[in-house]
Tab-separated table of C-alpha atoms in Angstrom:
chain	number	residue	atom	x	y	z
A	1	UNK	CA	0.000	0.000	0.000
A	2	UNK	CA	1.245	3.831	-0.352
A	3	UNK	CA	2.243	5.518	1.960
A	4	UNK	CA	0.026	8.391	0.825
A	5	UNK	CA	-3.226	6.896	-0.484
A	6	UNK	CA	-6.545	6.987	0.592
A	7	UNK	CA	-6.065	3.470	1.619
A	8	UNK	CA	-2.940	4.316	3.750
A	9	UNK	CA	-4.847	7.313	5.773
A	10	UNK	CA	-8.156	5.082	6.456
A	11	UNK	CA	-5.713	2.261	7.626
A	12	UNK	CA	-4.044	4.843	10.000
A	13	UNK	CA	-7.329	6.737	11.312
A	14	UNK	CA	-8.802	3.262	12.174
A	15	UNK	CA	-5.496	2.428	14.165
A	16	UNK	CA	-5.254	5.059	16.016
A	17	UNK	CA	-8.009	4.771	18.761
A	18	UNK	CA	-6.187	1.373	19.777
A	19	UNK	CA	-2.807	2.240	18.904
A	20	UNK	CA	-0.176	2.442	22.206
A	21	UNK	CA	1.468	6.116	21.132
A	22	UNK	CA	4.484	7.320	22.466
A	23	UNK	CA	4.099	10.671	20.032
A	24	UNK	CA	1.486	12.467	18.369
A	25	UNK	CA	2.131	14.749	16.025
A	26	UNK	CA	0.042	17.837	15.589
A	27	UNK	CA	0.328	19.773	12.389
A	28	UNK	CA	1.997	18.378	8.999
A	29	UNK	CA	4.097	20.883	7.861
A	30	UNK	CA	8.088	19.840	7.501
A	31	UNK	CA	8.748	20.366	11.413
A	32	UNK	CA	6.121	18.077	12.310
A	33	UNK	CA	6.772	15.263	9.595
A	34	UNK	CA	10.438	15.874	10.542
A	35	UNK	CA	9.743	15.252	13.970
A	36	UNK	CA	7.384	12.030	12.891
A	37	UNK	CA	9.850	10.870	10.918
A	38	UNK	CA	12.866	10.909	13.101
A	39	UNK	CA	11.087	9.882	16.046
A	40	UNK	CA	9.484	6.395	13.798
A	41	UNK	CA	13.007	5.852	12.622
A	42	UNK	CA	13.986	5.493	16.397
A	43	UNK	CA	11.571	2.958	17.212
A	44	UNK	CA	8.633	4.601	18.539
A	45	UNK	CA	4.960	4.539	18.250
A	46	UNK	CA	4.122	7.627	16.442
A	47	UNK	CA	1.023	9.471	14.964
A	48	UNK	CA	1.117	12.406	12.769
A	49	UNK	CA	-1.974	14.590	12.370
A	50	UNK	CA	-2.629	17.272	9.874
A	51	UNK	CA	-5.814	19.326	10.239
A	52	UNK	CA	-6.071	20.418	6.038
A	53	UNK	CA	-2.960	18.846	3.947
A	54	UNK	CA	-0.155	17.922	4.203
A	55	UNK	CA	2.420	21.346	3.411
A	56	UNK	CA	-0.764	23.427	3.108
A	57	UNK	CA	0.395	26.342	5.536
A	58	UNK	CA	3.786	27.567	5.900
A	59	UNK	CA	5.603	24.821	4.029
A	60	UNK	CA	4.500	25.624	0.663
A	61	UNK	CA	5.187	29.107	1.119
A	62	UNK	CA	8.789	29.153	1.458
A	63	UNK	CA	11.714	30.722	-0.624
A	64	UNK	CA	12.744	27.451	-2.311
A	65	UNK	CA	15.683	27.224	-1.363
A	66	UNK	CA	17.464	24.993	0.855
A	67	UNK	CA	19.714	27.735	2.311
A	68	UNK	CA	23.592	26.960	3.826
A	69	UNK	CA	23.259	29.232	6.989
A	70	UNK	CA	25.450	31.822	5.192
A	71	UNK	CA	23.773	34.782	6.777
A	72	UNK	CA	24.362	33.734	10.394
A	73	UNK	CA	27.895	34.323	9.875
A	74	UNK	CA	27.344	38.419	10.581
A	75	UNK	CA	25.675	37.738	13.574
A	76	UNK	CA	28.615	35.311	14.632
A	77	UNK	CA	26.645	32.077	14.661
A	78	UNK	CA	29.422	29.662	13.777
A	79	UNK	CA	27.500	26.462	15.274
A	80	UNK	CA	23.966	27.643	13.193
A	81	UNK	CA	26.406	27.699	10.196
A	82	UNK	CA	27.598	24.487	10.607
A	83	UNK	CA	24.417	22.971	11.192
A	84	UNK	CA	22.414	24.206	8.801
A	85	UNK	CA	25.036	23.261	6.156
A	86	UNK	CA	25.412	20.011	7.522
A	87	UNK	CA	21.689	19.477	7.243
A	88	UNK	CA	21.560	21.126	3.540
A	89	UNK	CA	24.403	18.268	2.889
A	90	UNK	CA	22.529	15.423	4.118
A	91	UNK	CA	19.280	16.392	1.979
A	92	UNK	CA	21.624	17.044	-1.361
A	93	UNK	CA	23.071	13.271	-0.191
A	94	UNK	CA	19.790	11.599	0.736
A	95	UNK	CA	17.744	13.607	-1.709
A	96	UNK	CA	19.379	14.491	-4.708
A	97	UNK	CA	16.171	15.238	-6.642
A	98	UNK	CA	15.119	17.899	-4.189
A	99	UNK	CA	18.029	19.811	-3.874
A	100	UNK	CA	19.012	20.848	-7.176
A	101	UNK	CA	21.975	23.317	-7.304
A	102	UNK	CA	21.537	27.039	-7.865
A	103	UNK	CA	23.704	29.885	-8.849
A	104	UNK	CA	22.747	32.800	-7.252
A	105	UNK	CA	24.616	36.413	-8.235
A	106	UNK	CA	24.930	39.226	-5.789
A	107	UNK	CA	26.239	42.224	-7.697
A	108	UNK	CA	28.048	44.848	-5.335
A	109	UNK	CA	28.406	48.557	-5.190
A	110	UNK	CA	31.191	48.956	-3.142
A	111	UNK	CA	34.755	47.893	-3.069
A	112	UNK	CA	33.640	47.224	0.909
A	113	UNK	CA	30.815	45.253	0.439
A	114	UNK	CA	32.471	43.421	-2.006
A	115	UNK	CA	35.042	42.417	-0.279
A	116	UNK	CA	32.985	41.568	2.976
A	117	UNK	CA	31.047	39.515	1.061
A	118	UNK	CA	33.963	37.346	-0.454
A	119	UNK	CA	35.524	37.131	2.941
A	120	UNK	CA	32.261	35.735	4.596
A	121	UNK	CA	31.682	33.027	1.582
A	122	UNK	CA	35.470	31.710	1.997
A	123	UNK	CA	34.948	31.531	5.968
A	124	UNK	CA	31.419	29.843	4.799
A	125	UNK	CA	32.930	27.228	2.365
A	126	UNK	CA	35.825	26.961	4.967
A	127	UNK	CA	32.944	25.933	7.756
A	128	UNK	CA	30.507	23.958	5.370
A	129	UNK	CA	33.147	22.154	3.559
A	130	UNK	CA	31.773	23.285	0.245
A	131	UNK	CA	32.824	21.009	-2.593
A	132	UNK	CA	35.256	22.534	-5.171
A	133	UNK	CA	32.664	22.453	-8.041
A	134	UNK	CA	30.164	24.767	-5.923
A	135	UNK	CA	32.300	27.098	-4.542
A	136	UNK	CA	31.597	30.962	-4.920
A	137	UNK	CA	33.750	33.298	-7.674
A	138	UNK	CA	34.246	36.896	-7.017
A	139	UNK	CA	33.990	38.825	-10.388
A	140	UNK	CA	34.835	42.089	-11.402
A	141	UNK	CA	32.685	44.661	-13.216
A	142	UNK	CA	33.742	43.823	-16.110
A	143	UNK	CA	32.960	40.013	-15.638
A	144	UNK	CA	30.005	40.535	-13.659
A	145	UNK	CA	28.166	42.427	-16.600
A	146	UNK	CA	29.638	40.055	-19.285
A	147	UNK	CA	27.242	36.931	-17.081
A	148	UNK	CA	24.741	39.679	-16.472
A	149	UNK	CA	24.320	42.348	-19.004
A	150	UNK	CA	20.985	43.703	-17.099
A	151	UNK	CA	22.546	44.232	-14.043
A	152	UNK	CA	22.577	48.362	-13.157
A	153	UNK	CA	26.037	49.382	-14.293
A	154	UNK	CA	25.939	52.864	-12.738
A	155	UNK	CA	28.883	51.902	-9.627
A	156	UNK	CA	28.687	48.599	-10.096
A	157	UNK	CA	31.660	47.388	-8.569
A	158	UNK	CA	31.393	43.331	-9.376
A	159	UNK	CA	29.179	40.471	-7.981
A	160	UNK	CA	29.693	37.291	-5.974
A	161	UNK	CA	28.385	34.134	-7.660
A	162	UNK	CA	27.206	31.173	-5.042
A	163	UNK	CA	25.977	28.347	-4.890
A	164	UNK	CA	22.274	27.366	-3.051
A	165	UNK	CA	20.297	24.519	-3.501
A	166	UNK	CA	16.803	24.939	-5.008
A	167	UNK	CA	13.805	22.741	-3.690
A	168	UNK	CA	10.183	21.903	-3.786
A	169	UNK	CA	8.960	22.714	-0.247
A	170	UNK	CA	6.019	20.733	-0.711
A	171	UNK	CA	7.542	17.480	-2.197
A	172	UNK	CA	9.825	17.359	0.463
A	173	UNK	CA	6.994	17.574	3.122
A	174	UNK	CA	5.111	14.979	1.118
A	175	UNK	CA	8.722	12.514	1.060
A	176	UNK	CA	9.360	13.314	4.779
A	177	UNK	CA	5.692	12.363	5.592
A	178	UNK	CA	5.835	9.124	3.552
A	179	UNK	CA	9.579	8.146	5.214
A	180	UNK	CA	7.605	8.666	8.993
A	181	UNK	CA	4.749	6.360	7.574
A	182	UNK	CA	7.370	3.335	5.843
A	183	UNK	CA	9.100	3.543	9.648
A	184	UNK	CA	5.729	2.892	10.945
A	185	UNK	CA	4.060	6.395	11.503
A	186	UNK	CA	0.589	6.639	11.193
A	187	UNK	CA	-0.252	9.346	9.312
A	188	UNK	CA	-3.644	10.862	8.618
A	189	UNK	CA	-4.182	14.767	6.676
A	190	UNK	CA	-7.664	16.169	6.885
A	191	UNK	CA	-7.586	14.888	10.923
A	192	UNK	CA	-8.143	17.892	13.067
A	193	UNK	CA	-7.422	17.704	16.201
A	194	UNK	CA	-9.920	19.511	18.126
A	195	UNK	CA	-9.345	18.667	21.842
A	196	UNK	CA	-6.123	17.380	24.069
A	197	UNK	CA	-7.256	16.418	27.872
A	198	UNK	CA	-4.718	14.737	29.845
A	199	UNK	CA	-3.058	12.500	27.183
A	200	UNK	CA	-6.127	11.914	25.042
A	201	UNK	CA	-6.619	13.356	21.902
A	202	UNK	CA	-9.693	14.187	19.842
A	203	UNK	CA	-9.829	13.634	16.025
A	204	UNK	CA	-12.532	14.961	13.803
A	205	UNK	CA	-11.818	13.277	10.468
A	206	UNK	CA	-12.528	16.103	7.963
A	207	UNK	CA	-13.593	13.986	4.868
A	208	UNK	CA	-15.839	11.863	6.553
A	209	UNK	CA	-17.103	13.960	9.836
A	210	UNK	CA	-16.730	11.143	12.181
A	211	UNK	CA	-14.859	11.927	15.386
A	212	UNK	CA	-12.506	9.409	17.571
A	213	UNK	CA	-10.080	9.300	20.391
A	214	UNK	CA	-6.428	8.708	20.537
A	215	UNK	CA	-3.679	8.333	23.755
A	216	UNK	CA	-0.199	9.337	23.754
A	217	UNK	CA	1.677	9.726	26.245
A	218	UNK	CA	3.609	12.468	24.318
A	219	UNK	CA	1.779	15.331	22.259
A	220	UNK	CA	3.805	17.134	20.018
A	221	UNK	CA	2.553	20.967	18.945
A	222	UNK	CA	4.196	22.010	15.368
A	223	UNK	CA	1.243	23.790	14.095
A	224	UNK	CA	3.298	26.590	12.953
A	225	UNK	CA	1.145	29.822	12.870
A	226	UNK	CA	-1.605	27.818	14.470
A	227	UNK	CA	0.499	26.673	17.482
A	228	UNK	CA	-0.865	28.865	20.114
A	229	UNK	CA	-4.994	27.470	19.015
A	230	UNK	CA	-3.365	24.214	19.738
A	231	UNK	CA	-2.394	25.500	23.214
A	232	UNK	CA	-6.101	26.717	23.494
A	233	UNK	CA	-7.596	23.403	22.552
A	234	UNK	CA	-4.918	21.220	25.206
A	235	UNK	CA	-6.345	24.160	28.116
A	236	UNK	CA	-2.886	25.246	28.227
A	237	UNK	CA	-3.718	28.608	29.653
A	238	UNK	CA	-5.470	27.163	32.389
A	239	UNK	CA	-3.120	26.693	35.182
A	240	UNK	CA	-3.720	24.001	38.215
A	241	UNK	CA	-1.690	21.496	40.112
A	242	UNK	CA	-2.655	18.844	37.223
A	243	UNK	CA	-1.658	21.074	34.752
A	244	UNK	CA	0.360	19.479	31.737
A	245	UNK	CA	4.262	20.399	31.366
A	246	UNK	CA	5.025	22.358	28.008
A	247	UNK	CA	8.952	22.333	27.076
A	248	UNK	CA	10.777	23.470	24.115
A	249	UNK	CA	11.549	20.913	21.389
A	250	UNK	CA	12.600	23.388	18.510
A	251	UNK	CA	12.759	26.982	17.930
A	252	UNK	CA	9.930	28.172	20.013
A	253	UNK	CA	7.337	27.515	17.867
A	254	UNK	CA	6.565	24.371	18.316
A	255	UNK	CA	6.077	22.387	22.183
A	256	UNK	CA	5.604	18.758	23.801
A	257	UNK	CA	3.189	18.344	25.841
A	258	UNK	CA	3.818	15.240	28.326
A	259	UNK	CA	1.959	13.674	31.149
């Protein structure tokens, strides 16, 4: 069966109200199928839920582009660097067909700037260990309106020409999602959850109007814009001695909700 079929997601709704969860997953953007995914691959009993479709909010609404972590290098983020283009590695090595290469060209107006700029890609390249075939030129005026004739020439100094890797957001949601259900994962889109109490969840399934129950004795918040509802519907704002614990799991944005 397919991991993403209607087949697969009736299989996986009609599992889950029997099904011994470690993790539930609310909200099927990449964070959450990451999380689903990483979390099967380790051996545990995981659900991910996705209220509309899988991708349908933030994750199709990206730039593209798999960035390197460049940037972070003027705020002095060495670790961010190297972690992000670690992780932009491992996607190019795992999945080749989603991270095309890119040549992007920053022209420069400034002697300055355009120095700065070479400086930071070398210490980049340096940190990411940037293949020789991808790594960035620095070209002159001359050069940089012989690649780019449309460029503005008035004080053009040169350009820098880098490498990024281009993507389809949404194709690499839908891969992530189907890796989390081939480890085991059930996975359901059109699932809303509507209510957390204490460990058990409520589903409404959103095709069919039916509603069930689920237990885990994790819940896992990466609705993304939609996190803090989430909070609403799991009475997070209501504080007692049998309140649940809410800790950090990513960048803020997204919480686990034990008990």
């Amino acid at each position: 069966m397919a991991a993403l079929s209607p087949a697969a997601r009736a299989t996986a709704l009609a599992a889950l109200p029997t099904a011994d969860l470690d993790l539930l997953v609310v909200g099927g953007g990449i964070t959450g199928a990451g999380i689903a995914r990483d979390a099967a691959l380790r051996g545990l009993s995981v659900a991910l839920l996705e209220a509309v479709d899988f991708a349908a909010g933030t994750s199709s609404r990206s730039s593209k582009l798999v960035h390197g972590g460049v940037r972070y290098l003027q705020q002095g983020d060495i670790g961010l660097v190297r972690e992000a283009a670690n992780e932009r590695a491992r996607i190019r090595h795992i999945a080749p067909h989603l991270a095309t290469p890119l040549l992007m060209v920053m022209p420069t107006y400034g002697r300055a700037t355009h120095l700065k700029l070479g400086a930071g890609l070398w210490t980049f390249e340096k940190i990411a260990s940037v293949d020789a075939s991808e790594r960035h030129s620095m070209w002159d005026r001359r050069e940089a309106l012989a690649h780019e004739p449309c460029l503005a020439a008035d004080r053009l100094h040169g350009a820098a020409a880098f490498v990024e890797y281009l993507t389809d957001d949404a194709r690499l949601v839908l891969a992530t999602v189907a890796g989390a259900a081939a480890a085991g994962a059930l996975c359901a889109n059109h699932a809303e959850v509507t209510a957390i109490d204490r460990g058990t969840v409520t589903v409404r399934d959103g095709l069919e109007g039916t509603v069930l129950e689920a237990r885990a004795r994790v819940v896992v918040n990466a609705a993304g814009p939609w996190v803090e509802e989430i909070w609403r519907r799991a009475g997070a704002a209501c504080s007692s001695p049998r309140a649940s614990t809410w800790s950090s799991i990513t960048d803020g944005f997204h919480s686990a909700i034990r008990w």
